[in-house]
Coordinates of C-alpha atoms in Angstrom, one line a residue:
X14 CA -19.8 23.4 -0.7
X15 CA -23.5 22.0 1.1
X16 CA -24.5 18.5 0.6
X17 CA -27.7 20.3 -1.7
X18 CA -24.8 21.5 -4.3
X19 CA -25.3 18.3 -4.9
X20 CA -28.3 18.7 -7.0
X21 CA -27.5 21.8 -8.9
X22 CA -27.0 19.4 -12.5
X23 CA -26.3 22.8 -14.5
X24 CA -23.2 23.3 -12.7
X25 CA -20.4 22.6 -14.8
X26 CA -18.2 20.5 -11.4
X27 CA -20.9 18.7 -9.8
X28 CA -22.0 16.7 -13.5
X29 CA -18.1 15.8 -13.7
X30 CA -18.6 15.0 -10.4
X31 CA -21.9 12.8 -10.9
X32 CA -19.9 11.4 -14.2
X33 CA -16.8 10.4 -12.7
X34 CA -18.1 9.2 -9.1
X35 CA -20.7 6.5 -11.9
X36 CA -17.4 5.7 -14.2
X37 CA -15.9 5.0 -10.4
X38 CA -19.5 2.6 -9.3
X39 CA -19.0 0.5 -12.3
X40 CA -15.6 -0.3 -12.2
X41 CA -16.2 -0.7 -8.7
X42 CA -18.5 -3.4 -9.9
X43 CA -17.0 -5.2 -12.5
X44 CA -13.8 -5.9 -10.3
X45 CA -15.7 -7.3 -7.3
X46 CA -18.1 -9.3 -9.8
X47 CA -16.7 -13.1 -8.9
X48 CA -17.6 -12.9 -5.3
X49 CA -21.1 -13.0 -5.1
X50 CA -21.0 -14.9 -8.1
X51 CA -18.9 -17.5 -5.9
X52 CA -21.0 -20.7 -5.7
X53 CA -22.9 -20.4 -9.1
X54 CA -19.6 -20.3 -11.2
X55 CA -18.8 -23.8 -8.2
X56 CA -21.4 -25.6 -9.5
X57 CA -20.8 -24.9 -12.6
X58 CA -17.2 -25.3 -12.9
X59 CA -17.0 -28.9 -10.8
X60 CA -13.4 -28.3 -12.0
X61 CA -12.6 -25.6 -10.0
X62 CA -12.6 -25.6 -6.2
X63 CA -12.5 -23.6 -3.1
X64 CA -8.9 -23.0 -3.0
X65 CA -9.2 -21.8 -6.7
X66 CA -11.4 -18.8 -5.8
X67 CA -9.6 -17.9 -3.4
X68 CA -6.5 -17.4 -4.7
X69 CA -8.8 -15.6 -7.6
X70 CA -9.7 -13.2 -5.3
X71 CA -5.9 -12.1 -4.2
X72 CA -4.9 -12.4 -8.0
X73 CA -7.8 -9.8 -7.2
X74 CA -6.1 -7.4 -5.9
X75 CA -2.9 -8.1 -7.1
X76 CA -2.0 -6.1 -9.5
X77 CA -4.1 -3.5 -8.9
X78 CA -0.6 -2.2 -6.9
X79 CA 1.7 -2.1 -10.2
X80 CA -0.7 -1.2 -11.9
X81 CA -1.8 2.6 -10.0
X82 CA 1.6 3.4 -9.9
X83 CA 1.5 2.9 -13.9
X84 CA -2.1 5.1 -13.8
X85 CA -0.5 7.8 -11.2
X86 CA 1.9 8.9 -13.8
X87 CA 0.0 8.5 -17.4
X88 CA -2.3 10.6 -15.1
X89 CA 0.4 13.3 -14.8
X90 CA 0.9 13.3 -18.7
X91 CA -2.1 12.2 -20.8
X92 CA -4.9 13.3 -17.6
X93 CA -8.3 11.3 -16.5
X94 CA -10.0 11.4 -19.3
X95 CA -8.5 9.3 -21.5
X96 CA -6.9 7.6 -18.6
X97 CA -10.5 6.2 -17.1
X98 CA -12.2 6.4 -20.7
X99 CA -9.4 3.5 -22.4
X100 CA -9.0 1.8 -18.7
X101 CA -12.6 1.5 -18.4
X102 CA -12.8 -0.2 -22.0
X103 CA -9.9 -2.5 -21.8
X104 CA -10.3 -4.0 -19.1
X105 CA -13.5 -5.6 -20.4
X106 CA -11.6 -7.7 -22.1
X107 CA -9.6 -9.5 -19.4
X108 CA -13.8 -9.4 -17.4
X109 CA -15.1 -11.3 -21.1
X110 CA -12.2 -13.7 -20.6
X111 CA -12.8 -14.4 -17.0
X112 CA -16.6 -14.5 -17.6
X113 CA -16.3 -17.6 -20.4
X114 CA -12.9 -19.4 -18.7
X115 CA -13.5 -23.0 -19.9
X116 CA -9.8 -23.5 -17.2
X117 CA -7.9 -22.4 -13.7
X118 CA -4.7 -21.0 -15.7
X119 CA -7.2 -19.3 -18.4
X120 CA -9.1 -18.0 -15.2
X121 CA -6.9 -16.6 -13.2
X122 CA -4.4 -14.8 -15.8
X123 CA -7.5 -13.2 -16.5
X124 CA -8.7 -12.0 -13.1
X125 CA -5.1 -11.1 -12.1
X126 CA -5.2 -8.6 -15.6
X127 CA -8.5 -7.3 -14.7
X128 CA -7.4 -6.6 -10.8
X129 CA -6.1 -3.4 -12.5
X130 CA -8.9 -1.9 -13.0
X131 CA -8.3 -1.1 -9.0
X132 CA -6.8 1.3 -10.4
X133 CA -9.8 3.5 -11.7
X134 CA -9.9 4.9 -8.4
X135 CA -7.4 7.0 -8.3
X136 CA -8.1 8.3 -12.0
X137 CA -11.1 9.6 -10.4
X138 CA -9.9 11.6 -7.2
X139 CA -7.5 13.1 -9.5
X140 CA -10.1 14.4 -11.6
X141 CA -12.4 15.9 -9.0
X142 CA -9.3 17.2 -7.7
X143 CA -8.8 19.1 -11.3
X144 CA -13.2 20.5 -10.7
X145 CA -13.3 21.7 -7.6
X146 CA -10.8 24.1 -5.2
X147 CA -9.7 23.2 -2.1
X148 CA -11.3 24.1 0.3
X149 CA -13.9 21.9 -1.0
X150 CA -12.0 18.7 -1.8
X151 CA -12.3 17.0 1.0
X152 CA -16.1 16.3 1.3
X153 CA -15.6 15.4 -2.7
X154 CA -13.0 13.1 -3.2
X155 CA -15.1 11.5 -0.2
X156 CA -18.6 11.7 -2.3
X157 CA -16.9 10.2 -5.7
X158 CA -15.2 7.1 -3.6
X159 CA -17.8 7.0 -1.4
X160 CA -20.7 6.3 -3.8
X161 CA -18.2 4.4 -6.3
X162 CA -17.1 2.4 -4.3
X163 CA -20.5 1.2 -3.4
X164 CA -20.3 -0.4 -6.3
X165 CA -18.9 -3.5 -4.9
X166 CA -21.9 -3.8 -2.2
X167 CA -24.3 -3.0 -5.5
X168 CA -22.8 -6.3 -7.4
X169 CA -22.8 -8.7 -4.2
X170 CA -26.7 -7.3 -4.3
X171 CA -27.3 -7.4 -8.0
X172 CA -25.3 -9.8 -9.4
X173 CA -26.6 -13.0 -8.5
X174 CA -30.0 -12.3 -9.5
X175 CA -29.2 -11.5 -12.4
X176 CA -27.6 -14.5 -13.2
X177 CA -30.2 -16.5 -11.8
X178 CA -33.6 -14.3 -13.3
X179 CA -32.7 -12.5 -15.9
X180 CA -30.5 -15.1 -17.5
X181 CA -30.7 -18.2 -15.9
X182 CA -29.1 -22.0 -16.2
X183 CA -25.8 -23.0 -15.5
X184 CA -24.2 -20.3 -17.3
X185 CA -26.2 -17.5 -16.3
X186 CA -23.2 -16.2 -13.9
X187 CA -20.8 -15.9 -17.0
X188 CA -23.7 -13.6 -18.7
X189 CA -23.8 -11.8 -15.8
X190 CA -20.3 -10.8 -15.5
X191 CA -19.9 -10.8 -19.3
X192 CA -22.9 -8.0 -19.4
X193 CA -21.4 -5.2 -16.7
X194 CA -18.1 -5.9 -18.6
X195 CA -20.1 -4.5 -21.9
X196 CA -21.8 -1.7 -19.4
X197 CA -17.8 -0.9 -18.3
X198 CA -16.6 0.2 -22.0
X199 CA -19.9 1.3 -23.0
X200 CA -19.5 3.9 -20.6
X201 CA -15.7 4.6 -21.0
X202 CA -16.7 5.6 -24.9
X203 CA -19.3 7.9 -23.3
X204 CA -16.8 9.4 -20.6
X205 CA -14.7 9.7 -22.9
X206 CA -17.0 12.6 -25.0
X207 CA -18.6 14.0 -21.4
X208 CA -16.5 15.8 -19.5
X209 CA -13.4 17.1 -20.2
X210 CA -9.8 17.7 -17.9
X211 CA -11.5 20.3 -15.2
X212 CA -12.9 23.5 -16.3
X213 CA -9.9 24.5 -18.3
X214 CA -7.6 23.7 -21.0
X215 CA -4.5 24.4 -18.2
X216 CA -6.1 23.0 -15.5
X217 CA -4.4 20.0 -15.8
X218 CA -0.7 20.9 -14.8
X219 CA 2.2 18.4 -16.0
X220 CA 5.2 17.2 -14.0
X221 CA 8.9 18.1 -15.7
X222 CA 9.2 14.4 -15.6
X223 CA 6.1 11.5 -15.3
X224 CA 8.1 8.4 -15.0
X225 CA 9.1 9.0 -11.3
X226 CA 7.9 10.9 -8.3
X227 CA 9.5 14.2 -7.8
X228 CA 11.5 14.8 -4.6
X229 CA 12.8 18.1 -2.3
X230 CA 15.9 16.9 -0.7
X231 CA 18.1 13.8 -0.5
X232 CA 16.6 12.0 2.4
X233 CA 13.0 12.8 1.0
X234 CA 14.6 10.6 -2.2
X235 CA 15.9 8.1 -0.2
X236 CA 12.2 7.9 1.7
X237 CA 11.0 7.3 -1.8
X238 CA 13.4 4.5 -2.4
X239 CA 12.3 2.8 0.5
X240 CA 8.1 2.5 0.3
X241 CA 9.0 1.7 -3.5
X242 CA 10.2 -1.3 -3.4
X243 CA 6.7 -3.0 -1.0
X244 CA 4.6 -1.5 -4.6
X245 CA 5.7 -4.2 -6.1
X246 CA 7.9 -6.6 -4.1
X247 CA 4.9 -7.2 -2.3
X248 CA 3.7 -9.7 -5.5
X249 CA 6.1 -11.8 -3.9
X250 CA 3.3 -12.9 -1.8
X251 CA 0.8 -13.6 -4.5
X252 CA 4.0 -16.4 -6.5
X253 CA 4.8 -18.1 -3.5
X254 CA 1.1 -19.2 -2.8
X255 CA 0.6 -19.2 -6.4
X256 CA 3.3 -22.3 -5.9
X257 CA 2.4 -23.8 -2.7
X258 CA -1.2 -24.1 -4.9
X259 CA 0.5 -26.1 -7.8
X260 CA -0.3 -23.5 -10.5
X261 CA 3.4 -23.2 -10.9
X262 CA 7.0 -25.0 -10.5
X263 CA 9.8 -23.8 -9.2
X264 CA 11.5 -22.8 -11.6
X265 CA 8.9 -20.8 -13.0
X266 CA 8.4 -19.4 -9.7
X267 CA 12.2 -18.5 -9.8
X268 CA 11.7 -16.8 -12.8
X269 CA 8.9 -14.3 -12.0
X270 CA 10.8 -13.6 -8.4
X271 CA 13.6 -12.8 -10.6
X272 CA 11.0 -10.5 -12.8
X273 CA 9.2 -9.2 -9.9
X274 CA 13.7 -7.8 -8.4
X275 CA 13.9 -6.6 -11.6
X276 CA 10.5 -4.5 -11.7
X277 CA 11.6 -3.0 -8.2
X278 CA 15.4 -2.1 -9.9
X279 CA 14.3 -0.2 -13.1
X280 CA 11.8 1.8 -10.5
X281 CA 14.8 2.5 -8.2
X282 CA 16.7 3.7 -11.8
X283 CA 14.0 5.9 -13.1
X284 CA 13.6 7.5 -9.7
X285 CA 17.5 8.1 -9.7
X286 CA 16.9 9.5 -13.0
X287 CA 14.6 12.1 -12.5
X288 CA 15.5 13.1 -9.2
X289 CA 19.3 13.7 -9.2
X290 CA 19.7 16.3 -11.8
X291 CA 17.0 18.0 -10.4
X292 CA 18.4 17.8 -6.4
X293 CA 21.7 18.5 -7.9
X294 CA 20.7 21.4 -9.3
X295 CA 18.7 22.2 -5.8
X296 CA 14.6 22.3 -6.3
X297 CA 14.1 26.0 -5.5
X298 CA 12.4 26.9 -2.0
X299 CA 8.8 27.8 -3.3
X300 CA 8.3 24.9 -4.8
X301 CA 9.6 22.1 -1.8
X302 CA 6.5 19.5 -0.3
X303 CA 7.1 17.8 2.5
X304 CA 7.3 13.8 1.0
X305 CA 6.7 12.6 4.9
X306 CA 2.9 13.5 4.5
X307 CA 2.7 11.0 2.0
X308 CA 5.0 8.3 3.9
X309 CA 2.3 8.9 6.3
X310 CA -0.8 9.2 4.3
X311 CA 0.6 5.9 2.4
X312 CA 0.5 4.6 5.3
X313 CA -2.2 5.6 6.7
X314 CA -4.2 4.3 3.4
X315 CA -2.3 0.4 3.8
X316 CA -4.0 1.0 7.2
X317 CA -7.3 1.4 6.6
X318 CA -8.3 0.9 2.9
X319 CA -5.7 -2.3 3.2
X320 CA -7.5 -3.1 5.9
X321 CA -11.3 -2.4 4.1
X322 CA -10.8 -5.0 1.5
X323 CA -9.3 -7.5 3.6
X324 CA -12.0 -7.5 6.5
X325 CA -14.5 -7.8 3.6
X326 CA -13.2 -10.7 2.3
X327 CA -13.4 -12.6 6.0
X328 CA -16.0 -11.2 7.7
X329 CA -19.3 -13.4 6.3
X330 CA -17.2 -16.1 7.7
X331 CA -17.1 -14.7 10.8
X332 CA -20.1 -13.8 11.0
X333 CA -21.5 -17.5 10.1
X334 CA -19.1 -19.5 12.3
X335 CA -19.4 -17.2 15.2
X336 CA -22.5 -17.3 16.1
X337 CA -24.0 -20.3 13.5
X338 CA -26.1 -17.7 11.2
X339 CA -27.1 -19.5 7.4
X340 CA -25.8 -17.6 4.4
X341 CA -27.6 -15.0 3.9
X342 CA -28.0 -13.9 7.1
X343 CA -24.0 -13.5 8.1
X344 CA -23.6 -12.0 4.2
X345 CA -26.8 -9.5 5.0
X346 CA -25.0 -7.9 8.1
X347 CA -21.1 -8.5 6.8
X348 CA -23.0 -6.0 4.5
X349 CA -23.0 -3.3 6.6
X350 CA -20.0 -2.7 6.6
X351 CA -19.6 -1.5 2.8
X352 CA -23.3 0.0 3.4
X353 CA -21.4 2.8 5.7
X354 CA -19.5 3.5 2.4
X355 CA -22.2 5.2 1.0
X356 CA -22.2 8.0 4.2
X357 CA -19.4 7.6 6.2
X358 CA -16.4 8.3 4.1
X359 CA -18.4 11.9 2.2
X360 CA -18.4 12.7 6.0
X361 CA -15.0 12.1 6.4
X362 CA -14.5 14.4 3.8
X363 CA -16.2 17.3 4.7
X364 CA -15.3 17.2 8.2
X365 CA -12.1 17.2 6.3
X366 CA -12.8 20.7 5.1
X367 CA -15.3 21.8 7.8
X368 CA -13.2 21.5 11.3
X369 CA -10.7 23.9 9.7
X370 CA -7.0 20.9 10.4
X371 CA -7.1 18.1 8.5
X372 CA -4.0 16.6 10.0
X373 CA -6.3 16.5 13.5
X374 CA -9.6 14.9 11.5
X375 CA -6.8 12.1 10.2
X376 CA -4.9 11.6 13.7
X377 CA -9.1 11.2 14.8
X378 CA -10.2 8.4 12.7
X379 CA -7.3 6.7 12.8
X380 CA -7.0 6.3 16.7
X381 CA -11.3 5.8 15.8
X382 CA -9.8 3.2 13.5
X383 CA -7.2 0.8 15.7
X384 CA -10.3 1.1 19.2
X385 CA -12.8 -0.6 16.7
X386 CA -10.6 -3.6 15.6
X387 CA -9.9 -4.4 19.1
X388 CA -13.3 -4.2 19.8
X389 CA -13.4 -6.2 17.2
X390 CA -11.6 -8.5 18.3
X391 CA -13.0 -9.6 21.6
X392 CA -16.1 -11.1 19.5
X393 CA -16.9 -14.1 20.8
X394 CA -20.2 -16.4 20.5
X395 CA -20.8 -15.1 23.9
X396 CA -20.8 -11.2 22.7
X397 CA -24.7 -11.1 21.8
X398 CA -25.8 -10.7 18.1
X399 CA -26.6 -7.0 18.1
X400 CA -23.4 -5.6 20.1
X401 CA -21.2 -7.5 17.3
X402 CA -22.8 -5.5 14.8
X403 CA -23.0 -2.1 16.3
X404 CA -18.9 -2.2 17.0
X405 CA -18.8 -3.6 13.5
X406 CA -21.0 -0.6 12.1
X407 CA -19.0 1.7 14.5
X408 CA -15.2 0.3 12.7
X409 CA -16.3 0.5 9.5
X410 CA -17.5 4.5 10.2
X411 CA -14.1 5.3 11.1
X412 CA -11.9 2.9 8.4
X413 CA -14.4 4.8 5.5
X414 CA -13.8 8.1 6.9
X415 CA -10.1 7.9 6.9
X416 CA -10.2 7.4 3.9
X417 CA -12.3 10.2 2.7
X418 CA -9.9 12.4 5.3
X419 CA -6.6 10.7 3.4
X420 CA -7.5 11.6 0.1
X421 CA -9.3 15.6 1.6
X422 CA -5.3 16.0 2.3
X423 CA -3.4 14.2 -0.8
X424 CA -4.7 16.9 -3.8
X425 CA -3.2 19.6 -1.3
X426 CA -0.1 18.2 -1.2
X427 CA 1.6 18.9 -4.2
X428 CA -0.6 20.0 -7.6
X429 CA 1.1 19.0 -9.9
X430 CA 1.8 15.5 -8.6
X431 CA -1.4 14.7 -7.6
X432 CA -1.4 11.6 -10.2
X433 CA 1.2 10.2 -9.6
X434 CA 1.1 11.1 -5.1
X435 CA -2.4 9.1 -5.4
X436 CA -1.2 6.2 -7.0
X437 CA 1.2 5.5 -5.0
X438 CA -1.1 6.0 -1.8
X439 CA -3.8 3.9 -3.5
X440 CA -1.4 1.1 -4.5
X441 CA -0.4 0.8 -0.1
X442 CA -4.3 0.4 0.3
X443 CA -3.6 -2.8 -2.6
X444 CA -0.9 -3.5 -0.1
X445 CA -2.2 -3.8 2.8
X446 CA -4.9 -5.6 1.2
X447 CA -2.6 -8.5 0.1
X448 CA -0.5 -8.5 3.5
X449 CA -3.6 -8.6 5.8
X450 CA -5.1 -11.4 4.0
X451 CA -1.9 -13.9 3.6
X452 CA -1.3 -12.8 7.6
X453 CA -4.8 -14.8 7.1
X454 CA -3.8 -17.7 6.6
X455 CA -2.4 -17.9 9.7
X456 CA -4.5 -16.9 12.4
X457 CA -7.8 -17.0 13.8
X458 CA -10.4 -14.0 12.9
X459 CA -10.3 -12.5 16.6
X460 CA -6.1 -12.2 16.4
X461 CA -6.5 -10.5 12.6
X462 CA -8.8 -8.4 13.5
X463 CA -6.1 -7.2 16.8
X464 CA -3.0 -7.5 14.5
X465 CA -5.2 -4.7 11.9
X466 CA -5.7 -2.2 15.2
X467 CA -2.2 -2.7 16.0
X468 CA -1.4 -2.1 12.1
X469 CA -4.2 1.3 12.6
X470 CA -1.7 2.4 16.0
X471 CA 1.1 2.3 14.1
X472 CA -0.1 3.9 11.6
X473 CA -1.5 7.1 13.5
X474 CA 2.5 7.2 15.4
X475 CA 3.8 8.0 12.0
X476 CA 0.6 10.5 11.4
X477 CA 1.5 12.4 14.4
X478 CA 5.2 12.6 14.0
X479 CA 5.5 13.5 10.0
X480 CA 2.2 14.3 8.5
X481 CA 2.2 17.9 8.3
X482 CA -0.9 20.5 7.8
X483 CA -1.1 20.7 4.0
X484 CA -0.5 24.4 2.5
X485 CA -3.9 26.5 1.5
X486 CA -5.7 23.6 2.1
X487 CA -8.8 25.5 2.9
X488 CA -8.3 27.7 -0.5
X489 CA -10.0 29.5 -2.6
X490 CA -7.0 28.0 -5.4
X491 CA -4.4 25.6 -5.4
X492 CA -0.8 26.8 -4.4
X493 CA 1.1 27.1 -7.1
X494 CA 5.1 27.5 -6.8
X495 CA 7.9 29.0 -9.9
X496 CA 8.3 25.7 -11.5
X497 CA 4.7 25.8 -12.0
X498 CA 4.6 28.6 -13.8
X499 CA 7.5 27.6 -15.1
X500 CA 6.3 24.7 -17.2
X501 CA 2.7 26.5 -17.5
X502 CA 4.4 28.8 -19.8
X503 CA 7.1 26.9 -21.2
X504 CA 3.8 24.7 -22.8
X505 CA 2.1 27.7 -23.3
X506 CA 4.9 29.0 -25.6
X507 CA 5.3 25.3 -26.6
X508 CA 1.7 25.4 -27.9
X509 CA 1.9 28.3 -29.9
X510 CA 4.9 27.5 -31.9
X511 CA 3.0 24.6 -32.8
X512 CA 0.2 26.5 -34.3
X513 CA 3.0 28.5 -35.9
X514 CA 4.7 25.4 -37.3
X515 CA 1.0 24.1 -38.7
X516 CA 0.6 27.6 -40.7
X517 CA 3.6 27.1 -42.7
X518 CA 2.9 23.1 -42.9
X519 CA -0.5 23.4 -43.7
X520 CA -0.8 20.5 -46.1
X521 CA 0.9 17.9 -43.3
X522 CA -1.8 15.5 -42.1
X523 CA 0.3 15.4 -39.2
X524 CA 3.1 17.4 -36.5
X525 CA 3.6 16.9 -33.6
X526 CA 6.7 19.0 -31.3
X527 CA 7.6 16.8 -27.9
X528 CA 10.7 16.4 -26.6
X529 CA 13.1 14.1 -27.5
X530 CA 16.2 13.4 -25.5
X531 CA 17.9 16.5 -24.7
X532 CA 16.1 18.8 -27.4
X533 CA 12.9 18.3 -29.0
X534 CA 11.6 16.7 -31.9
X535 CA 9.2 17.7 -35.0
X536 CA 7.3 14.8 -36.4
X537 CA 5.5 16.0 -39.7
X538 CA 3.4 13.7 -41.6
X539 CA 2.8 14.2 -45.6
X540 CA 1.0 12.9 -48.3
X541 CA 3.0 13.3 -51.1
X542 CA 6.1 15.1 -52.0
X543 CA 4.3 17.8 -53.5
X544 CA 2.5 18.6 -49.9
X545 CA 6.4 18.2 -49.0
X546 CA 7.8 20.7 -51.7
X547 CA 5.4 22.9 -50.8
X548 CA 6.1 22.8 -47.6
X549 CA 9.3 24.1 -48.0
X550 CA 8.8 27.5 -50.8
X551 CA 6.9 28.1 -48.0
X552 CA 9.5 28.7 -45.4
X553 CA 12.1 29.7 -48.0
X554 CA 9.7 32.4 -48.8
X555 CA 9.2 33.4 -45.4
X556 CA 13.7 33.9 -45.5
X557 CA 13.8 30.5 -43.3
X558 CA 17.0 28.5 -44.0
X559 CA 16.9 25.7 -45.0
X560 CA 19.6 23.0 -44.7
X561 CA 19.1 20.1 -47.4
X562 CA 18.8 16.5 -46.3

């Protein structure tokens, strides 16, 4: 796949790529629609403080973590078209509540719920993986993520103008945010009708169980449990922060800590329920996959995307305070970190496709991140501003490229589990953001950059030890195991059976054949008893045994 292919709009996969990155772009635009309007919000709502907005900023990434896990499971069960459309429509509601909020608590809760829109990232990752072959997946995923991720920068550049020029007045910011929410909901409806889950009906492969990620060995099961705990456990940082700012009393905070603990325990129970029977039965050799590679990519996304979200939040202030710049100039320079997304992330995926060794590319990018943040940690007012900008762009190039390389590998690890694997890795990016933003409250900017550099180096070591080159990562088709084939065959038999039942129960308004416990459940709804009797007569005519009651 080349850059010129992006203009072949008649190609179904190219059209799907453009439709999906635009959906992600709009989602990110809405997700980060608060920061560029912060000063307008403070002037209009004098009952808010800058500390409140900093709390809102942490809340803005908090629920993305569990949302990405839930959405990952929903993806594997329902497919990305439905999930993306519904997510965009539903998340417009908290965006509107925040836009017209009249209390701190109302706006905090709205921002917390809205943070779930960050899960849109993994939805698009899964959709693109359904449309593109392994040999082209790196560039396609990188372009999707890079151009979509630019929505945050677009919000920073356009929302103040929309608020001041198009609407104006003290409430201009409210209408600007509300407009972005309405556009997102409208595109969500459009997306439902404009795309399908891959080029054919059998492209989307469902896992055996969507309640938890399947693993291949007892050691992998232990690793999955260990790496599941931080996904929800990290929310305790937000609870602690909210409590210290006076939003919560001690008793309420205790209840929230217990709820977080209960959620973690529930997730572990689900993991055991899904995997214990599979492991006792034995996983076929051709269906095994290296879960350590998933762990390695979780850690890399913690270190690259987590660093990006955290650095974007503090970089304008860093330039403003270190070189005495005005807010506008500092913001424009800091925006260079996000602008690099447009080409660096697609390039990371493209290099992963072309180099012939995805693991080496991942290692190279993570090492570059460590060097980049190490250089940024050395910066102070004695350094020329030009050099600081060069270091920032250099660092951003490796950060964004590493993100593209990460999702150049993930879809090839285990095809039918792509949604859950992507959801877990994506969630670790937000875990990294929460942890890094929390650490930033206790250290100087230079120390902060050194800490991120150390995190990138640790990630490099984990990748060096655990990341494996994905099997079939450059092929024309994804690897399909005997279990995948059995699942597909079972789905086809179920579809044929439901079609046959539809002929028998032709009067039924709805007919659904689904799993229920250890068996199957047939649900049929009729308008009246006469329709039921006609269906029973048809069964008798076909010599089908019918038991009364």
